[in-house]
Amino acid sequence: MGGLGGALVVLLAAAVAALVARWLSTVLEPTTLTVPERVPFAGGVPPEVHAWNRYHIRYYVMALLFLAFDMEMVFMYPWAVVFVKEGIVALVEMLMFILILVVGMVYTWRERGFTWA
Amino acid sequence: MGLRALLGRLAAGAEVPVFPVVGGGARSQIQDLRLRSELMLVDSPRHAAVMIVAGSFPPGEVEGLLQVHDQLARPRRTIRWGAEPVPGLDDALVVSGDENRVVAAAVDAFVDLMTGSGPGEPPLLPDVDPVEWRGVGPYGQGGMGMTGGTPYGRPMAERGPARDGLELDQVPITIGPWLPSLPPGLRLHVVLQGDVIQALEVGPAPLRLLDRVDPFRQALVEPVPIAELELARARHHLRWIAEVLRIVDLAGLSRRALVLSHRARPEAGAEVRRLEAAIARSGLFVMALRGVGRISDLPVGWVARAAGSAVDARSEDPGYRSLGFRPVTTEGADAAARVRQRLAETVQSLELAASAGEARAGGHGVMEDPRGRLEVGSPPPAATLLEALPDVLVGQEWGDAVSIVHSLDIDVEAALREVPA
């Protein structure tokens, strides 16, 4: 069995486990909740509007920076492979690359991109 | 034995998940239940099997109580702690008497529920949608398009300007009055954008006041032993500190402060200092409360003293002056400073109680209560703090807002109790 076959088996097993758990729960305690039972709890007063709303994810700058450094790690793998062959040149090039990223990070810091909200 | 019975017996041995609903006069009673190992007080009715309804409620608040009842997970049981029945909660088990009887009743009810020997309570509110939505719209979701109509029974949030010039959704929501992460009875009508509070209004309190004897109010009209006043103050502060620690999830330290509040004797100063050191080690001041809720212009007792201003009605009292009383102050004006200030004041109160002997204070129409200056004919300090909430909380994120509310020792019931002229 190849890798794909293994993945399919895991998928199938997970699906069966989820279905069995659902079936078991309905067999052990069959309930249908009433409307007031389904209302989200906020302290005793039902919410007036739908919970689905659009708001500003202010930490997106952090997410973008994470992606930048994540990609940097991806570049480091091939660099590590050729590092011994290329020697000091590779080291200097990588330091320059990291330095450019760090300048971006300092700029983000100055612009208060790391404050959560 | 069937699988169901076996699971039920295993579940019955666990701590009883209890959701407390706190009415007038029951705040400390419910707080003391947190020391009981048989119970686990949970923060949402979804996690509870037993609801304990304690204290007094005005008749208009019954609808909200029934709503909370229906939000308990099935099977559920309600215990009414106190002699007076709550209309609508007719199936509730009425328990009057001390804490031990309530705990025993809760454990019995839970075992009955789990082993299937007692029936759970049915829902109390009718099973009807607040608005008709089923089958409306192309997919039967209650509206047209993504945001039209009332999808799944509720309208969508309206848009409004955000603080950085964008137009985003504003969610109006009423939080409280029985949310365990807010002081009991505090009902906040807030407009949230994400987790930032854009507008806030304090709603009417669902508590009925009971007549209570309080040494600070007594000291307005007649001299009261200073030792009694200061021990009451220390107990109040320790209970408050226990509540703040619970909110920031330091349950062990919270229990320690609560136990200490019961053992507040004049010689307990060293224990309070050890508690303070433990709180400092937990990182509460630095990680959770530093810079949160900076308030330097609110002239209320310890809030002002935590901002470096030495205002204290005790300085005017001859009884306190004869003991050489001088107010302690802290710098910082933030939530961390307010906790430090109260810890320092707890130690000071215990020292005063130790040195007071038979000395008395009061009888002049003015007294410093645990929150601030209590004066005949003026609103109590708790009311001033409650009034200041909207100004303090607008613009804050919700998490910080909860810390700020607790750091200000908001007590809706104390705010409602007028000072007699």
Coordinates of C-alpha atoms in Angstrom, one line a residue:
Chain A
M1 CA 0.0 0.0 0.0
G2 CA 1.4 3.4 -1.0
G3 CA 1.3 6.7 0.9
L4 CA -2.1 7.5 -0.7
G5 CA -3.6 4.2 0.4
G6 CA -2.5 4.9 4.0
A7 CA -4.0 8.3 3.9
L8 CA -7.3 6.9 2.6
V9 CA -7.3 4.4 5.4
V10 CA -6.8 7.1 8.0
L11 CA -9.6 9.2 6.4
L12 CA -12.0 6.3 6.4
A13 CA -11.2 5.4 10.0
A14 CA -11.7 9.0 11.1
A15 CA -15.0 9.2 9.3
V16 CA -16.2 5.9 10.8
A17 CA -15.2 7.0 14.3
A18 CA -17.1 10.3 13.9
L19 CA -20.2 8.6 12.7
V20 CA -20.1 5.9 15.4
A21 CA -19.7 8.7 18.1
R22 CA -22.7 10.5 16.7
W23 CA -24.8 7.4 16.5
L24 CA -23.8 6.4 20.1
S25 CA -24.8 9.8 21.4
T26 CA -28.2 9.6 19.8
V27 CA -28.8 6.1 21.1
L28 CA -27.7 7.0 24.7
E29 CA -29.5 10.3 25.0
P30 CA -31.9 11.2 22.2
T31 CA -32.8 14.9 22.6
T32 CA -33.9 17.7 20.4
L33 CA -33.1 21.0 21.9
T34 CA -35.8 23.7 22.1
V35 CA -35.2 27.2 20.7
P36 CA -34.4 28.8 24.2
E37 CA -32.1 25.8 24.9
R38 CA -30.1 26.6 21.8
V39 CA -29.6 30.3 22.5
P40 CA -26.0 31.3 23.1
F41 CA -25.3 32.2 26.7
A42 CA -24.3 35.8 27.4
G43 CA -25.5 36.2 30.9
G44 CA -29.3 35.7 30.7
V45 CA -30.4 37.9 27.8
P46 CA -30.6 36.3 24.3
P47 CA -28.4 38.1 21.7
E48 CA -30.2 40.5 19.4
V49 CA -28.2 40.0 16.2
H50 CA -26.5 37.1 14.5
A51 CA -23.0 36.2 15.6
W52 CA -21.8 36.3 12.1
N53 CA -20.1 39.6 11.7
R54 CA -17.2 41.2 9.9
Y55 CA -14.5 42.7 12.1
H56 CA -10.9 43.9 11.6
I57 CA -8.3 41.3 12.3
R58 CA -5.7 43.8 13.5
Y59 CA -3.0 41.2 14.1
Y60 CA -2.8 40.5 10.3
V61 CA 0.6 42.3 10.2
M62 CA 2.0 39.7 12.6
A63 CA 0.5 37.0 10.4
L64 CA 2.2 38.5 7.3
L65 CA 5.6 38.7 9.1
F66 CA 5.2 35.1 10.2
L67 CA 4.8 34.1 6.6
A68 CA 7.9 36.1 5.6
F69 CA 10.1 34.4 8.2
D70 CA 8.4 31.0 7.4
M71 CA 9.5 31.4 3.7
E72 CA 13.0 32.4 4.9
M73 CA 13.2 29.0 6.6
V74 CA 12.2 27.3 3.4
F75 CA 15.1 29.1 1.6
M76 CA 17.5 28.0 4.3
Y77 CA 17.1 24.3 3.6
P78 CA 18.6 24.4 0.1
W79 CA 21.2 26.9 1.4
A80 CA 22.2 24.5 4.1
V81 CA 22.8 21.8 1.5
V82 CA 25.2 23.9 -0.5
F83 CA 26.7 25.8 2.5
V84 CA 29.8 23.6 2.9
K85 CA 30.6 23.7 -0.9
E86 CA 30.1 27.5 -1.2
G87 CA 31.7 28.4 2.2
I88 CA 31.9 32.0 3.4
V89 CA 30.1 33.4 0.3
A90 CA 27.0 31.5 1.2
L91 CA 27.2 32.7 4.8
V92 CA 27.5 36.4 3.7
E93 CA 24.6 36.1 1.3
M94 CA 22.3 34.5 3.8
L95 CA 23.2 37.2 6.4
M96 CA 22.4 39.9 3.9
F97 CA 19.1 38.2 3.2
I98 CA 18.2 38.0 6.9
L99 CA 19.4 41.6 7.4
I100 CA 16.9 42.8 4.8
L101 CA 14.1 40.9 6.5
V102 CA 15.2 42.3 9.9
V103 CA 15.0 45.8 8.5
G104 CA 11.4 45.1 7.5
M105 CA 10.7 43.8 11.0
V106 CA 12.2 46.9 12.6
Y107 CA 10.1 49.1 10.3
T108 CA 7.0 47.1 11.4
W109 CA 7.9 47.5 15.0
R110 CA 8.3 51.3 14.5
E111 CA 4.8 51.4 12.9
R112 CA 3.4 49.5 15.9
G113 CA 2.5 46.4 13.9
F114 CA 3.2 44.2 16.9
T115 CA 0.5 45.7 19.1
W116 CA -2.3 43.3 19.2
A117 CA -5.2 45.7 18.6
Chain B
M1 CA -25.4 -3.6 34.5
G2 CA -26.2 -1.7 31.3
L3 CA -23.7 0.7 29.7
R4 CA -25.9 3.6 30.5
A5 CA -26.2 2.8 34.2
L6 CA -22.4 2.1 34.4
L7 CA -21.6 5.5 32.8
G8 CA -24.2 7.2 35.1
R9 CA -22.6 5.7 38.2
L10 CA -19.1 6.8 37.1
A11 CA -20.4 10.3 36.4
A12 CA -22.2 10.6 39.7
G13 CA -18.8 10.4 41.6
A14 CA -17.5 13.6 40.0
E15 CA -17.6 17.1 41.4
V16 CA -21.1 18.6 40.9
P17 CA -21.0 21.2 38.1
V18 CA -23.0 24.0 39.4
F19 CA -24.0 27.3 37.8
P20 CA -24.7 30.0 40.4
V21 CA -27.3 32.7 39.9
V22 CA -26.7 35.4 42.4
G23 CA -29.5 37.7 43.5
G24 CA -29.6 40.4 46.1
G25 CA -27.7 39.7 49.4
A26 CA -26.2 36.4 48.2
R27 CA -22.8 37.4 46.8
S28 CA -20.6 36.2 49.6
Q29 CA -22.7 33.0 50.2
I30 CA -22.0 32.0 46.6
Q31 CA -18.4 33.0 46.7
D32 CA -17.9 30.8 49.8
L33 CA -19.3 27.8 47.8
R34 CA -16.0 28.0 45.8
L35 CA -14.2 26.6 48.8
R36 CA -16.3 23.4 48.7
S37 CA -14.5 20.5 47.2
E38 CA -17.9 18.7 46.4
L39 CA -18.9 21.4 43.9
M40 CA -17.3 22.9 40.8
L41 CA -18.8 26.4 40.1
V42 CA -18.8 26.7 36.3
D43 CA -18.9 29.8 34.1
S44 CA -21.6 28.7 31.7
P45 CA -25.0 26.9 32.3
R46 CA -24.0 24.7 29.3
H47 CA -21.4 23.1 31.6
A48 CA -23.6 22.7 34.6
A49 CA -26.1 20.0 35.8
V50 CA -27.3 21.9 38.8
M51 CA -28.3 25.6 39.0
I52 CA -28.3 27.2 42.4
V53 CA -30.5 30.4 42.6
A54 CA -29.6 32.4 45.7
G55 CA -30.7 35.8 46.9
S56 CA -33.6 38.1 46.1
F57 CA -34.9 39.1 42.6
P58 CA -37.4 41.7 41.6
P59 CA -40.5 40.1 39.9
G60 CA -39.6 41.5 36.4
E61 CA -36.4 39.4 36.2
V62 CA -38.0 36.0 36.1
E63 CA -37.9 35.7 32.3
G64 CA -34.1 36.0 32.3
L65 CA -33.9 33.3 35.1
L66 CA -36.0 30.9 33.0
Q67 CA -33.8 31.6 30.0
V68 CA -30.7 30.6 32.0
H69 CA -32.5 27.6 33.3
D70 CA -33.2 26.4 29.8
Q71 CA -29.6 26.9 28.8
L72 CA -28.4 24.3 31.4
A73 CA -27.4 21.1 29.8
R74 CA -29.9 18.2 30.2
P75 CA -30.6 16.5 32.6
R76 CA -30.7 19.4 35.0
R77 CA -32.0 20.4 38.4
T78 CA -32.6 23.7 40.0
I79 CA -32.0 24.5 43.7
R80 CA -33.5 27.6 45.2
W81 CA -31.3 28.7 48.1
G82 CA -33.5 30.7 50.4
A83 CA -37.0 30.5 51.7
E84 CA -38.7 32.8 49.2
P85 CA -39.8 31.0 46.0
V86 CA -39.1 32.4 42.6
P87 CA -42.2 32.5 40.4
G88 CA -41.8 30.3 37.3
L89 CA -39.1 28.1 38.9
D90 CA -41.9 26.0 40.5
D91 CA -40.0 22.7 40.2
A92 CA -37.0 24.0 42.0
L93 CA -35.9 22.2 45.2
V94 CA -36.2 24.8 47.9
V95 CA -33.3 24.7 50.5
S96 CA -33.1 27.1 53.3
G97 CA -30.3 27.1 55.9
D98 CA -26.6 27.1 55.7
E99 CA -24.1 26.2 53.0
N100 CA -23.8 22.6 54.1
R101 CA -27.4 21.9 53.4
V102 CA -27.2 23.4 49.9
V103 CA -24.0 21.4 49.1
A104 CA -25.7 18.2 50.3
A105 CA -28.8 19.0 48.2
A106 CA -26.7 19.7 45.1
V107 CA -24.8 16.4 45.5
D108 CA -28.0 14.4 46.0
A109 CA -29.6 16.1 43.0
F110 CA -26.6 15.4 40.8
V111 CA -26.4 11.7 41.9
D112 CA -30.1 11.3 41.1
L113 CA -29.6 12.9 37.7
M114 CA -26.6 10.8 36.8
T115 CA -28.0 7.5 37.9
G116 CA -31.3 8.2 36.4
S117 CA -33.3 7.8 39.6
G118 CA -34.6 11.4 39.5
P119 CA -36.1 13.1 36.5
G120 CA -34.4 16.2 35.0
E121 CA -36.4 19.4 34.6
P122 CA -38.1 20.0 31.3
P123 CA -37.5 23.3 29.4
L124 CA -39.6 26.2 30.9
L125 CA -39.8 28.5 28.0
P126 CA -42.0 27.8 24.9
D127 CA -40.2 26.2 21.9
V128 CA -40.9 29.1 19.5
D129 CA -38.6 31.1 17.3
P130 CA -38.4 34.8 18.2
V131 CA -39.0 35.6 14.5
E132 CA -40.3 33.4 11.7
W133 CA -37.4 32.4 9.5
R134 CA -37.7 28.7 8.6
G135 CA -38.3 28.1 4.9
V136 CA -37.8 31.8 4.0
G137 CA -35.3 32.6 1.3
P138 CA -33.7 30.5 -1.4
Y139 CA -32.1 28.0 1.0
G140 CA -34.7 28.3 3.8
Q141 CA -32.1 30.1 6.0
G142 CA -34.4 33.0 6.7
G143 CA -33.3 35.7 4.2
M144 CA -32.2 36.7 0.8
G145 CA -28.5 36.8 -0.1
M146 CA -25.8 36.7 2.5
T147 CA -27.1 39.3 4.9
G148 CA -30.8 40.0 4.1
G149 CA -33.7 39.1 6.3
T150 CA -33.1 37.2 9.6
P151 CA -30.9 34.3 8.8
Y152 CA -31.4 31.5 11.4
G153 CA -33.8 33.8 13.4
R154 CA -31.7 36.9 14.0
P155 CA -30.9 40.0 12.0
M156 CA -27.3 40.6 10.8
A157 CA -25.2 43.2 12.5
E158 CA -25.3 46.8 11.1
R159 CA -22.2 48.5 9.8
G160 CA -20.6 51.4 11.5
P161 CA -17.3 53.3 11.4
A162 CA -14.4 51.5 13.0
R163 CA -11.6 53.4 14.8
D164 CA -9.2 53.3 11.8
G165 CA -11.6 54.7 9.2
L166 CA -13.1 51.4 7.9
E167 CA -16.8 50.5 7.9
L168 CA -17.2 47.3 9.8
D169 CA -20.0 45.4 11.6
Q170 CA -21.1 46.6 15.0
V171 CA -22.6 43.9 17.3
P172 CA -25.0 45.2 19.9
I173 CA -25.2 42.7 22.8
T174 CA -26.3 42.6 26.4
I175 CA -23.8 40.9 28.6
G176 CA -24.9 39.9 32.1
P177 CA -26.6 40.1 34.5
W178 CA -25.7 36.6 35.4
L179 CA -22.4 36.1 33.6
P180 CA -20.0 34.7 36.3
S181 CA -17.1 36.7 34.8
L182 CA -18.8 40.0 35.7
P183 CA -20.0 41.0 39.2
P184 CA -23.4 39.6 39.9
G185 CA -26.3 41.8 38.6
L186 CA -24.1 43.9 36.3
R187 CA -25.9 44.2 33.0
L188 CA -23.9 45.8 30.3
H189 CA -25.5 46.9 27.0
V190 CA -22.4 47.0 24.7
V191 CA -21.7 47.7 21.1
L192 CA -18.7 45.5 20.1
Q193 CA -16.6 45.7 17.0
G194 CA -14.5 42.6 17.1
D195 CA -13.6 42.6 20.7
V196 CA -13.4 46.4 21.1
I197 CA -16.1 48.2 23.0
Q198 CA -17.5 51.0 21.0
A199 CA -20.4 52.0 23.2
L200 CA -21.5 50.9 26.6
E201 CA -24.4 51.5 28.9
V202 CA -25.1 50.0 32.3
G203 CA -28.6 48.4 32.4
P204 CA -31.0 48.1 35.4
A205 CA -29.8 45.7 38.1
P206 CA -31.9 42.5 38.6
L207 CA -31.4 42.5 42.3
R208 CA -33.7 43.2 45.2
L209 CA -32.1 44.9 48.1
L210 CA -32.2 43.4 51.6
D211 CA -31.7 45.3 54.8
R212 CA -28.2 44.5 56.0
V213 CA -26.2 45.7 58.9
D214 CA -22.9 47.1 57.8
P215 CA -20.4 48.6 60.3
F216 CA -19.4 51.4 57.9
R217 CA -23.0 52.6 57.7
Q218 CA -23.5 52.1 61.4
A219 CA -20.4 54.4 61.9
L220 CA -22.2 57.2 60.1
V221 CA -24.6 57.6 63.0
E222 CA -22.7 56.3 66.1
P223 CA -19.1 55.5 67.1
V224 CA -18.1 51.9 66.2
P225 CA -15.0 50.1 67.5
I226 CA -12.1 50.7 65.1
A227 CA -11.0 47.1 65.4
E228 CA -14.5 46.0 64.1
L229 CA -14.4 48.5 61.1
E230 CA -10.9 47.5 60.1
L231 CA -11.4 43.8 60.3
A232 CA -14.6 44.2 58.1
R233 CA -12.5 46.2 55.7
A234 CA -9.7 43.6 55.6
R235 CA -12.3 40.9 55.0
H236 CA -13.9 42.9 52.2
H237 CA -10.5 43.5 50.5
L238 CA -9.5 39.8 50.7
R239 CA -12.8 38.7 49.2
W240 CA -12.3 41.2 46.4
I241 CA -8.8 40.0 45.8
A242 CA -10.1 36.4 45.7
E243 CA -12.5 37.5 43.0
V244 CA -9.9 39.3 40.9
L245 CA -7.6 36.2 41.1
R246 CA -10.5 34.0 40.0
I247 CA -11.1 36.2 37.0
V248 CA -7.5 35.9 35.9
D249 CA -7.6 32.1 36.3
L250 CA -5.4 31.9 39.4
A251 CA -7.9 29.6 41.2
G252 CA -5.4 28.3 43.8
L253 CA -4.4 31.8 44.9
S254 CA -8.0 32.9 44.8
R255 CA -9.0 30.1 47.2
R256 CA -6.1 31.1 49.5
A257 CA -7.3 34.7 49.6
L258 CA -10.9 33.6 50.3
V259 CA -9.7 31.3 53.2
L260 CA -7.7 34.2 54.5
S261 CA -10.8 36.5 54.5
H262 CA -12.4 34.1 56.8
R263 CA -9.4 34.1 59.1
A264 CA -8.8 37.8 59.0
R265 CA -7.5 38.4 62.5
P266 CA -5.3 41.3 63.7
E267 CA -2.2 39.1 63.6
A268 CA -2.8 37.8 60.1
G269 CA -0.7 40.6 58.5
A270 CA 2.2 38.3 57.7
E271 CA -0.1 35.8 55.9
V272 CA -1.4 38.7 53.7
R273 CA 2.2 39.7 52.9
R274 CA 3.0 36.1 51.9
L275 CA -0.1 36.1 49.7
E276 CA 1.1 39.3 48.1
A277 CA 4.5 37.7 47.4
A278 CA 2.8 34.7 45.9
I279 CA 0.6 36.9 43.7
A280 CA 3.7 38.8 42.5
R281 CA 5.4 35.5 41.7
S282 CA 2.4 34.5 39.6
G283 CA 3.1 37.3 37.2
L284 CA -0.3 38.9 37.7
F285 CA 1.0 42.4 38.1
V286 CA 3.4 42.4 35.3
M287 CA 1.7 40.1 32.7
A288 CA -2.0 40.6 33.2
L289 CA -2.7 44.0 34.9
R290 CA 0.1 46.3 34.2
G291 CA -1.0 49.3 32.2
V292 CA -4.6 48.1 32.1
G293 CA -7.3 50.6 33.0
R294 CA -5.2 53.6 34.0
I295 CA -7.5 55.9 36.0
S296 CA -6.1 59.0 37.7
D297 CA -9.0 61.4 37.8
L298 CA -11.6 59.4 39.7
P299 CA -11.8 60.8 43.3
V300 CA -13.0 57.6 44.9
G301 CA -11.1 56.3 47.9
W302 CA -8.7 53.6 47.1
V303 CA -8.8 54.2 43.3
A304 CA -7.5 57.7 44.0
R305 CA -4.9 56.3 46.5
A306 CA -3.7 53.9 43.9
A307 CA -3.0 56.9 41.7
G308 CA -0.9 58.5 44.4
S309 CA -3.5 60.8 46.0
A310 CA -3.8 60.5 49.8
V311 CA -7.5 61.0 50.2
D312 CA -9.1 59.1 53.0
A313 CA -12.1 60.1 55.2
R314 CA -10.4 58.3 58.1
S315 CA -7.8 61.1 58.2
E316 CA -10.6 63.4 59.4
D317 CA -11.8 61.2 62.2
P318 CA -10.4 61.9 65.7
G319 CA -10.5 58.2 66.6
Y320 CA -8.2 57.3 63.7
R321 CA -6.0 60.3 64.2
S322 CA -5.4 59.3 67.8
L323 CA -3.9 56.0 66.4
G324 CA -1.6 58.0 64.1
F325 CA -3.5 56.9 60.9
R326 CA -2.0 58.0 57.6
P327 CA -3.3 56.8 54.3
V328 CA -1.0 54.5 52.3
T329 CA -0.7 55.3 48.6
T330 CA 0.6 53.5 45.5
E331 CA 1.8 55.0 42.2
G332 CA 0.7 53.6 38.8
A333 CA -3.1 54.2 38.7
D334 CA -3.6 51.0 36.7
A335 CA -5.3 47.8 37.7
A336 CA -2.1 46.3 39.1
A337 CA -1.7 49.4 41.3
R338 CA -5.2 49.0 42.6
V339 CA -4.6 45.4 43.6
R340 CA -1.3 46.3 45.3
Q341 CA -3.0 49.3 47.0
R342 CA -5.7 47.0 48.4
L343 CA -3.1 44.4 49.6
A344 CA -1.2 47.2 51.4
E345 CA -4.5 48.5 52.9
T346 CA -5.4 45.0 54.1
V347 CA -2.1 44.8 56.0
Q348 CA -2.7 48.4 57.3
S349 CA -6.2 47.5 58.4
L350 CA -5.0 44.4 60.3
E351 CA -2.3 46.5 62.0
L352 CA -4.9 49.2 62.9
A353 CA -7.2 46.5 64.3
A354 CA -4.3 45.2 66.4
S355 CA -3.4 48.5 67.9
A356 CA -6.9 50.0 68.2
G357 CA -7.8 48.4 71.5
E358 CA -11.2 49.8 72.6
A359 CA -10.9 53.0 70.4
R360 CA -14.0 54.0 68.4
A361 CA -14.5 56.0 65.3
G362 CA -17.5 57.5 63.5
G363 CA -20.7 59.2 64.5
H364 CA -20.0 62.3 62.4
G365 CA -21.9 61.4 59.2
V366 CA -18.7 60.5 57.3
M367 CA -16.8 57.2 57.2
E368 CA -14.4 55.6 54.7
D369 CA -16.0 52.4 53.6
P370 CA -13.9 49.8 51.7
R371 CA -14.5 51.6 48.4
G372 CA -14.3 55.2 49.4
R373 CA -15.9 58.1 51.3
L374 CA -19.4 57.3 52.6
E375 CA -21.2 60.4 53.6
V376 CA -24.7 61.2 54.7
G377 CA -26.7 62.6 51.9
S378 CA -24.2 61.7 49.1
P379 CA -24.3 58.8 46.7
P380 CA -22.3 55.8 48.0
P381 CA -18.8 55.3 46.5
A382 CA -20.0 52.1 44.8
A383 CA -22.5 54.2 42.8
T384 CA -19.8 56.7 41.7
L385 CA -17.7 53.7 40.5
L386 CA -20.6 52.2 38.6
E387 CA -21.4 55.6 36.9
A388 CA -17.8 55.9 35.8
L389 CA -17.8 52.5 34.0
P390 CA -19.0 53.7 30.5
D391 CA -16.2 56.4 30.3
V392 CA -13.6 53.9 31.5
L393 CA -14.6 51.0 29.3
V394 CA -15.3 52.5 25.9
G395 CA -12.4 51.8 23.6
Q396 CA -11.1 48.9 25.6
E397 CA -10.9 45.3 24.4
W398 CA -13.3 43.0 26.1
G399 CA -10.6 41.0 28.0
D400 CA -9.2 44.2 29.5
A401 CA -12.7 45.5 30.2
V402 CA -13.4 42.5 32.4
S403 CA -10.2 43.0 34.3
I404 CA -11.0 46.7 34.7
V405 CA -14.5 46.1 36.0
H406 CA -13.1 43.8 38.6
S407 CA -10.2 46.1 39.5
L408 CA -12.8 48.8 40.3
D409 CA -14.7 46.5 42.7
I410 CA -18.0 47.1 41.0
D411 CA -20.9 46.0 43.2
V412 CA -24.3 46.7 41.8
E413 CA -26.1 46.0 45.1
A414 CA -23.8 48.4 47.1
A415 CA -24.4 51.0 44.4
L416 CA -28.1 50.8 44.8
R417 CA -28.1 51.2 48.6
E418 CA -28.6 54.8 49.2
V419 CA -27.0 56.6 52.2
P420 CA -29.8 57.8 54.4
A421 CA -29.9 61.6 54.9

